[in-house]
Short mmCIF file of C-alpha atoms and ligand atoms in Angstrom, two decimals:
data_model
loop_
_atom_site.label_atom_id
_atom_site.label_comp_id
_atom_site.label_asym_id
_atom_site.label_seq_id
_atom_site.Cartn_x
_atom_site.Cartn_y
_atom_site.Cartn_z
CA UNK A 163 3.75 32.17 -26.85
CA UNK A 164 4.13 31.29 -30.47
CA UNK A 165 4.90 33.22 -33.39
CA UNK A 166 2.87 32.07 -36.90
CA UNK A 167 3.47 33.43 -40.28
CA UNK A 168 1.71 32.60 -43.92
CA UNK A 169 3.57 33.27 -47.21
CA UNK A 170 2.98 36.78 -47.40
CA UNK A 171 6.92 37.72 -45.85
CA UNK A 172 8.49 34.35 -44.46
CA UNK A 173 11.68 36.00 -43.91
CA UNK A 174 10.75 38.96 -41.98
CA UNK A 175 8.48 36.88 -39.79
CA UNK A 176 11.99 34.48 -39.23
CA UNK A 177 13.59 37.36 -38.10
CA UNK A 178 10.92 38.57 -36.09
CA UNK A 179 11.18 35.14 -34.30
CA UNK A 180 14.93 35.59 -34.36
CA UNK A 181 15.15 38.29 -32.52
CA UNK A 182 11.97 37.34 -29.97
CA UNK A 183 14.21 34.36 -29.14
CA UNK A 184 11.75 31.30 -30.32
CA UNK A 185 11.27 29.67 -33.66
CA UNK A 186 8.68 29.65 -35.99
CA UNK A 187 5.65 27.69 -34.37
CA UNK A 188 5.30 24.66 -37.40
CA UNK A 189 1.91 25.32 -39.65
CA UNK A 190 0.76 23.67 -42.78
CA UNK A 191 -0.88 25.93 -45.93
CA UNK A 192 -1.98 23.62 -48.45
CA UNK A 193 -3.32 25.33 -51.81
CA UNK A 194 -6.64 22.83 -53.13
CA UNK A 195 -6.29 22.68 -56.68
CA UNK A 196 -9.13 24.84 -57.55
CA UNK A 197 -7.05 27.58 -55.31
CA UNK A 198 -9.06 27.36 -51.89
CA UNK A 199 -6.46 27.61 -49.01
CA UNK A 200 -6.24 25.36 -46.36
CA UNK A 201 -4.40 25.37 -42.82
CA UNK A 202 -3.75 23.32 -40.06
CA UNK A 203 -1.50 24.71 -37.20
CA UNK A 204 0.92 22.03 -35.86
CA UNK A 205 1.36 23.19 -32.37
CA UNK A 206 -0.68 22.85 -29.56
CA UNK A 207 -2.26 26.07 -29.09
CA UNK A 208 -4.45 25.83 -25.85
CA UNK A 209 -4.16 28.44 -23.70
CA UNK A 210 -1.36 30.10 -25.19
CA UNK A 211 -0.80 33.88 -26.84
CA UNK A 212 -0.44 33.39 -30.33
CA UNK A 213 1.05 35.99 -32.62
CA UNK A 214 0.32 35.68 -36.94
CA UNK A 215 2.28 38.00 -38.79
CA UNK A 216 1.18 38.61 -42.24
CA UNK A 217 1.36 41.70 -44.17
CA UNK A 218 -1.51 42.34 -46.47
CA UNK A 219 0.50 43.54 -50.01
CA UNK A 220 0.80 42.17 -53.46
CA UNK A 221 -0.72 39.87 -53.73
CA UNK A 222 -3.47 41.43 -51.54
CA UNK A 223 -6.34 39.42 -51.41
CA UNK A 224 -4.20 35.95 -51.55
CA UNK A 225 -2.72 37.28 -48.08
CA UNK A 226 -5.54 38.52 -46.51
CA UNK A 227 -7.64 35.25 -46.95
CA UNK A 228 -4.56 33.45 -46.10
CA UNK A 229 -4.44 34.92 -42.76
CA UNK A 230 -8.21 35.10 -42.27
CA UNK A 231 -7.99 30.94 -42.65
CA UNK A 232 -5.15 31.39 -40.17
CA UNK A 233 -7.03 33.34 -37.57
CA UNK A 234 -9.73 30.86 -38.03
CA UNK A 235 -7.68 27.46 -37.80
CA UNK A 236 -6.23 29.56 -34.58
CA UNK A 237 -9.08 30.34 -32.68
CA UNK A 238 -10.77 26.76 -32.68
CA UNK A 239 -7.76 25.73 -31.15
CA UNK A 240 -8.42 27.59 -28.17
CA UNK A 241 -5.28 29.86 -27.36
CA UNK A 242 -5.92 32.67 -24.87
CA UNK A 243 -4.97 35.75 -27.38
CA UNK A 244 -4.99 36.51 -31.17
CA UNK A 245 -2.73 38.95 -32.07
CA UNK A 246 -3.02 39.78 -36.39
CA UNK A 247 0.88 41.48 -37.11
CA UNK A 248 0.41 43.43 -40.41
CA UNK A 249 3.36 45.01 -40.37
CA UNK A 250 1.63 46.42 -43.61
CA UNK A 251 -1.60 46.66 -43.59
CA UNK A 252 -2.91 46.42 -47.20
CA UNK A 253 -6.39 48.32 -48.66
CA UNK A 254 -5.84 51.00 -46.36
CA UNK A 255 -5.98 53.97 -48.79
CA UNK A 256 -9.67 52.97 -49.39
CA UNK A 257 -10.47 54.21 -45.96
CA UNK A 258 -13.31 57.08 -47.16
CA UNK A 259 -16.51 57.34 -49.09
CA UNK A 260 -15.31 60.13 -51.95
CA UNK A 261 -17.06 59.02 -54.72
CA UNK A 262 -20.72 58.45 -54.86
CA UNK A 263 -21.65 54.28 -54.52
CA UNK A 264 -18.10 53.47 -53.67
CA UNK A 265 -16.78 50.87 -50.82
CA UNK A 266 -14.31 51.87 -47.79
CA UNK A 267 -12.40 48.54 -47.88
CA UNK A 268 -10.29 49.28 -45.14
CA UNK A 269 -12.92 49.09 -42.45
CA UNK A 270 -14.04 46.07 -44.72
CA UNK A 271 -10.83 44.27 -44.20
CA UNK A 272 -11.08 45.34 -40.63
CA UNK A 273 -14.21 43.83 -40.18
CA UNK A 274 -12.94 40.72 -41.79
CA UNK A 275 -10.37 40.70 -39.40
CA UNK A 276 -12.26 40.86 -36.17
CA UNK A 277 -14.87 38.33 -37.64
CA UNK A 278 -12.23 35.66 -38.03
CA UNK A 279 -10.92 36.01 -34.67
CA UNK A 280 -8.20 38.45 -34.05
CA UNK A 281 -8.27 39.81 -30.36
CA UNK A 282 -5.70 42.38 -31.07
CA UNK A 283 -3.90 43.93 -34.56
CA UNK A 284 -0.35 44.85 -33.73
CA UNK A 285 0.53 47.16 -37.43
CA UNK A 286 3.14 50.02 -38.54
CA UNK A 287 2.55 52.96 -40.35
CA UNK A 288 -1.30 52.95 -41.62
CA UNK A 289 -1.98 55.16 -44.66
CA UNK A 290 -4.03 56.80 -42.23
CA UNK A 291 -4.03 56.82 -38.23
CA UNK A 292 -8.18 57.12 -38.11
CA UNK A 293 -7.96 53.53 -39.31
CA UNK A 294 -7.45 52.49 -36.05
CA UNK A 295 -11.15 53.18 -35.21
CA UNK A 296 -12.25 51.10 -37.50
CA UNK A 297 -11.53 48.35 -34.64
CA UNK A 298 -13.00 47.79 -31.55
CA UNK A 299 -10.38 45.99 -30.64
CA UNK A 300 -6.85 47.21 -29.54
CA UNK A 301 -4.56 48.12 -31.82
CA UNK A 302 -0.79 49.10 -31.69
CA UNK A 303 0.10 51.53 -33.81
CA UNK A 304 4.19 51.14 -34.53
CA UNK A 305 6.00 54.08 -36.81
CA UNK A 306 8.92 53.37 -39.12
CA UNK A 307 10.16 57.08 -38.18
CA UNK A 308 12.82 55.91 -35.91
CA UNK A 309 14.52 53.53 -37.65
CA UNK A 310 14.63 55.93 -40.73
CA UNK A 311 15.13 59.05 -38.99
CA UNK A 312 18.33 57.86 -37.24
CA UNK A 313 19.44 56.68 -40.58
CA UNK A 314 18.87 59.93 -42.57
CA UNK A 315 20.74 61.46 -39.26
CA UNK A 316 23.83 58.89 -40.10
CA UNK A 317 23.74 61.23 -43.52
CA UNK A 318 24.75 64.16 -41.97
CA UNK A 319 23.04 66.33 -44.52
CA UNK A 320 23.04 70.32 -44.21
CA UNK A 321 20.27 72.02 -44.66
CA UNK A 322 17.77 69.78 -44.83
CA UNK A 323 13.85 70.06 -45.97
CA UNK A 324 11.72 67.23 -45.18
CA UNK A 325 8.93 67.94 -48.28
CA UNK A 326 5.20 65.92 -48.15
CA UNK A 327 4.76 64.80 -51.66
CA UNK A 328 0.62 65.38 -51.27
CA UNK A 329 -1.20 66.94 -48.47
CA UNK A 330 -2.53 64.26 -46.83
CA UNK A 331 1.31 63.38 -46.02
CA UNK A 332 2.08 66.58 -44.08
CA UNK A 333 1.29 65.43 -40.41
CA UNK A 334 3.71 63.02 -41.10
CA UNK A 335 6.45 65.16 -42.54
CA UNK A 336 5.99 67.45 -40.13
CA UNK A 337 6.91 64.86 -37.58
CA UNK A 338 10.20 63.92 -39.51
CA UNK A 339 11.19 67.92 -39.57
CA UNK A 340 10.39 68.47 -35.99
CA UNK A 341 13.07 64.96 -35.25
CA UNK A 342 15.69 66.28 -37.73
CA UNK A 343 14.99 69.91 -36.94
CA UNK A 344 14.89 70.59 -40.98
CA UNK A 345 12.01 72.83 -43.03
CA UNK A 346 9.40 71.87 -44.25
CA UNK A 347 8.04 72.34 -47.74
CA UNK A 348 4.51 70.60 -49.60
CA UNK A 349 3.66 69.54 -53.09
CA UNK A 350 -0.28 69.79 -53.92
CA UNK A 351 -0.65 66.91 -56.14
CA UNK A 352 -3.08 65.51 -58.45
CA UNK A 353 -3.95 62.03 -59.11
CA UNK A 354 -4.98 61.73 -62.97
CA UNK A 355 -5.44 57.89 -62.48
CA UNK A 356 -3.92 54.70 -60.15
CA UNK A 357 -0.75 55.05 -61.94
CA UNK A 358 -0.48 58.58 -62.81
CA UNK A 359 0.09 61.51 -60.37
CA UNK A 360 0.88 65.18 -61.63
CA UNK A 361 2.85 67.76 -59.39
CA UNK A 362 0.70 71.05 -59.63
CA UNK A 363 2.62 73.63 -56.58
CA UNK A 364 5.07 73.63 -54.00
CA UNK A 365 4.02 75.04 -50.97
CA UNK A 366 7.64 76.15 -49.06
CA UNK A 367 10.90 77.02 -50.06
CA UNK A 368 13.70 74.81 -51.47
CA UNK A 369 15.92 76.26 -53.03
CA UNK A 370 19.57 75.28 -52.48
CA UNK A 371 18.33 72.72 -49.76
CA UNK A 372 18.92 68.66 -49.59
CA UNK A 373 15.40 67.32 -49.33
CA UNK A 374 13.86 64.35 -48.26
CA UNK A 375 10.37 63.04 -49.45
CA UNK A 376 8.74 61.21 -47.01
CA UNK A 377 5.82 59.09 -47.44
CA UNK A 378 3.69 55.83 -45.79
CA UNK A 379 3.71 54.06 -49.17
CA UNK A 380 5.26 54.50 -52.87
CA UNK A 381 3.73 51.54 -55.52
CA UNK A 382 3.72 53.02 -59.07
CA UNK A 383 6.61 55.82 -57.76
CA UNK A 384 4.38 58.11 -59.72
CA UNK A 385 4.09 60.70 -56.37
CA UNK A 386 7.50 60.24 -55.67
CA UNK A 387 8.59 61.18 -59.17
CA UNK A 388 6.76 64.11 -59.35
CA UNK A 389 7.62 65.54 -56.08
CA UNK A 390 11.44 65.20 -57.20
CA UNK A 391 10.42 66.95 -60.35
CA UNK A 392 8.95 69.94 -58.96
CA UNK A 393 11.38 70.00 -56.42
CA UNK A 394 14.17 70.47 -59.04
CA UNK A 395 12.33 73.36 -60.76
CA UNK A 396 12.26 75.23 -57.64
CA UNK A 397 16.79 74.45 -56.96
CA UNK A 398 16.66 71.84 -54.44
CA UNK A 399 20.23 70.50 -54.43
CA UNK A 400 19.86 66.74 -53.74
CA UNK A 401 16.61 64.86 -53.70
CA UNK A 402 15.96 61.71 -51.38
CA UNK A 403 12.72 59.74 -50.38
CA UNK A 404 12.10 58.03 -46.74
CA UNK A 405 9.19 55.65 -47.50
CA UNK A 406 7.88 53.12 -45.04
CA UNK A 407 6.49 50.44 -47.65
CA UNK A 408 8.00 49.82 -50.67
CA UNK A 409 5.41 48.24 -52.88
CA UNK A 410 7.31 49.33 -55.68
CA UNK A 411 6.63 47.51 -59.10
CA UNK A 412 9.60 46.96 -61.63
CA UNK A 413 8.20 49.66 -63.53
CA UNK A 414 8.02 51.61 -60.43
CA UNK A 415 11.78 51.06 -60.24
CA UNK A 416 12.92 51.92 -63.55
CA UNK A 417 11.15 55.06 -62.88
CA UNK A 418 13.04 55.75 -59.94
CA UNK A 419 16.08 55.76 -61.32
CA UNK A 420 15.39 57.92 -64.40
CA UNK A 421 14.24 60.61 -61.68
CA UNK A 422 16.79 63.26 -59.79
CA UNK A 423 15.80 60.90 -56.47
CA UNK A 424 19.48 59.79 -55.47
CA UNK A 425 18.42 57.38 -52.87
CA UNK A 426 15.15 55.53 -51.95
CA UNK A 427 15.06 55.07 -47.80
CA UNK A 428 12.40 52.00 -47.21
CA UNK A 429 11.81 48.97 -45.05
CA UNK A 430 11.38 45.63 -45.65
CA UNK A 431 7.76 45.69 -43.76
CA UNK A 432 6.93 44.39 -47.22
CA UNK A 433 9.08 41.35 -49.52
CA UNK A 434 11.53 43.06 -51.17
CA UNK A 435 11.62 43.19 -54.77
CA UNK A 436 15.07 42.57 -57.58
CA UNK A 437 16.21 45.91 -56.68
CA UNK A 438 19.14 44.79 -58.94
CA UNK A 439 21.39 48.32 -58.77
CA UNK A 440 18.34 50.24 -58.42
CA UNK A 441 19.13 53.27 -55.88
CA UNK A 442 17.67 51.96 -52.82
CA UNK A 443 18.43 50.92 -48.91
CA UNK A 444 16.56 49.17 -47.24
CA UNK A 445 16.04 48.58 -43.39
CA UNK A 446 14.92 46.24 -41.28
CA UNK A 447 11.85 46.48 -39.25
CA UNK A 448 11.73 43.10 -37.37
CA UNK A 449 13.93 44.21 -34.26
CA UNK A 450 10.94 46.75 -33.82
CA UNK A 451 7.98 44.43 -34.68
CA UNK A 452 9.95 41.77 -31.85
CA UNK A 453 10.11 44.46 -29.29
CA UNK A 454 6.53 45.45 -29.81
CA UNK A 455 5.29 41.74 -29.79
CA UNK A 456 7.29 41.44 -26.51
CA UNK A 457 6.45 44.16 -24.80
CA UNK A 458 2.40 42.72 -25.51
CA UNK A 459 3.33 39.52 -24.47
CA UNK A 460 4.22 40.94 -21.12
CA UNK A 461 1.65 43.51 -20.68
CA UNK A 462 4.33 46.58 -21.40
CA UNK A 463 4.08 50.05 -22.73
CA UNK A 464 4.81 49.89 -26.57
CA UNK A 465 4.49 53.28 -26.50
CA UNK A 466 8.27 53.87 -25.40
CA UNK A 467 9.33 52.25 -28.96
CA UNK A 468 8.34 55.46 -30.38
CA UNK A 469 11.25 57.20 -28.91
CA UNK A 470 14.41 58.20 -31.00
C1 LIG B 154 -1.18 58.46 -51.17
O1 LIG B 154 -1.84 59.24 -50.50
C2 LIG B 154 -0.06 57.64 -50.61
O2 LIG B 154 0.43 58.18 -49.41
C3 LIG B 154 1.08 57.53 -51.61
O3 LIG B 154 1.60 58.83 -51.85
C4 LIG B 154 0.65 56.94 -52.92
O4 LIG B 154 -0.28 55.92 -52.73
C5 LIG B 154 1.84 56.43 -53.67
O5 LIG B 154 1.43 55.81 -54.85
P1 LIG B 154 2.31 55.87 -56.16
O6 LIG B 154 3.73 55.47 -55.79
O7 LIG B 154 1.68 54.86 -57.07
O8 LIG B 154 2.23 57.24 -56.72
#
């Protein structure tokens, strides 16, 4: 087998390797100087199951056609499996026609995907699960949950509400309050543009309670923000956030610490940013994207990472 990465996350894909046990298989990306990408793979590929992980964030469309060119260089060298690892999988919240004349760029990207070659998409925490029919081919669907439930366990918190900052994030709250047996609360939000969210309700009650936000993704920390905010109006005692993929911008930062959040809980599924002193802890994902490409490898259940 062989293990290929671009420039999207070198160091998570080294420690993906790492803990698989093999190094990085060698491969040249070459910019032109009119910003085409070029690849050539320097291993001999024939025959062999071949693993290129690649997560799709900032800056999207540079990693995206980076791995396409990947997939591509890949596949005409005849190995006997393609597996894409998008340990974030980027354009996913365009996944819906809700707007008259407007694309769904996730299935595009999808698409994309299959096109250039990829015989199976091994990926963590989509902004939405019905992405995975979007594929024909298999995909492995990986959650973060148990690598940041058993740290928000570690905390030892008392009573605990686990609070969805928008409605479309209560399947997956509900999943983190069922594993830490906590309450469950809901914030109706409103997006007034891509950087700017307003808190309108709370559905649940808070009051005196240590909650967590938890959400796939945070970028502007806008929905985060708010959440806290309205949270604190309605006497939550301490306010934390569990988020899978921390495509936070600086701004994004400074506005987390201005907020009552005492503690952002991500991964580094995406490159981390200068956190500097900023209130954040982040953990590591590749002993879980290792397993998963292991248990493929060897025709295994991946299912059985999903237990806490
Ligand atoms: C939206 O449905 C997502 O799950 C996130 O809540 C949202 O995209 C976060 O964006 P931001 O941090 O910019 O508010």
């Amino acid at each position: 087998m062989f293990i290929f990465t671009g420039n999207a996350h070198r160091k998570l894909a080294e420690e993906i390797a790492k803990s698989v046990g093999i190094p990085l298989g060698k491969v040249e990306i070459k910019r032109f100087p009119d910003g085409e990408i070029f690849v050539q793979i320097m291993e001999n590929i024939r025959g062999r199951d071949v693993f290129i992980v690649q997560p799709t964030c900032y800056p999207s469309n540079e990693n995206i056609m980076e791995l396409l060119i990947m997939i591509d260089a890949a596949r005409r060298a005849s190995p006997s499996r393609i597996t894409a690892v998008l340990p974030y999988y980027g354009y996913a919240r365009q996944d819906r026609k809700d707007q008259p004349r407007v694309p769904i760029s996730a299935k595009l990207v999808a698409n994309l995907l299959v096109a250039a070659g990829t015989h199976r998409l091994l990926t963590m925490d989509l902004h939405a699960q019905q992405i995975q029919g979007f594929f024909d081919i298999p995909v492995d669907h990986l959650y973060a949950a148990p690598i940041l439930v058993k740290y928000l366990r570690a905390q030892q918190l008392s009573d605990v509400s686990i609070v969805a900052p928008d409605p479309g994030g209560l399947k997956m709250a509900h999943a983190y309050s069922t594993l830490l047996g906590a309450g469950l609360a809901i914030v109706a939000k409103q997006r007034k543009s891509a950087t700017e969210v307003e808190a309108l309700n709370l559905v649940g009650d808070v009051k005196g309670c240590n909650c967590v936000i938890v959400d796939d993704l945070t970028s502007t920390a806008g929905t985060l923000c708010e959440a806290a905010r309205i949270l604190e109006e309605h006497g939550a005692k301490k306010i934390y956030a569990a988020v899978t993929h921390a495509l936070i911008s600086d701004s994004g930062i400074e506005r987390l610490k201005a907020s009552p959040i005492e503690k952002l809980v991500t991964t580094n599924s995406v490159p981390r940013n200068d956190w500097h002193d900023g209130p954040v802890e982040v953990l590591s994902v590749a002993k879980l994207l290792g397993k998963a490409i292991m248990r493929i490898r060897n025709n295994q259940s991946v299912s059985s990472l999903f237990k806490i």
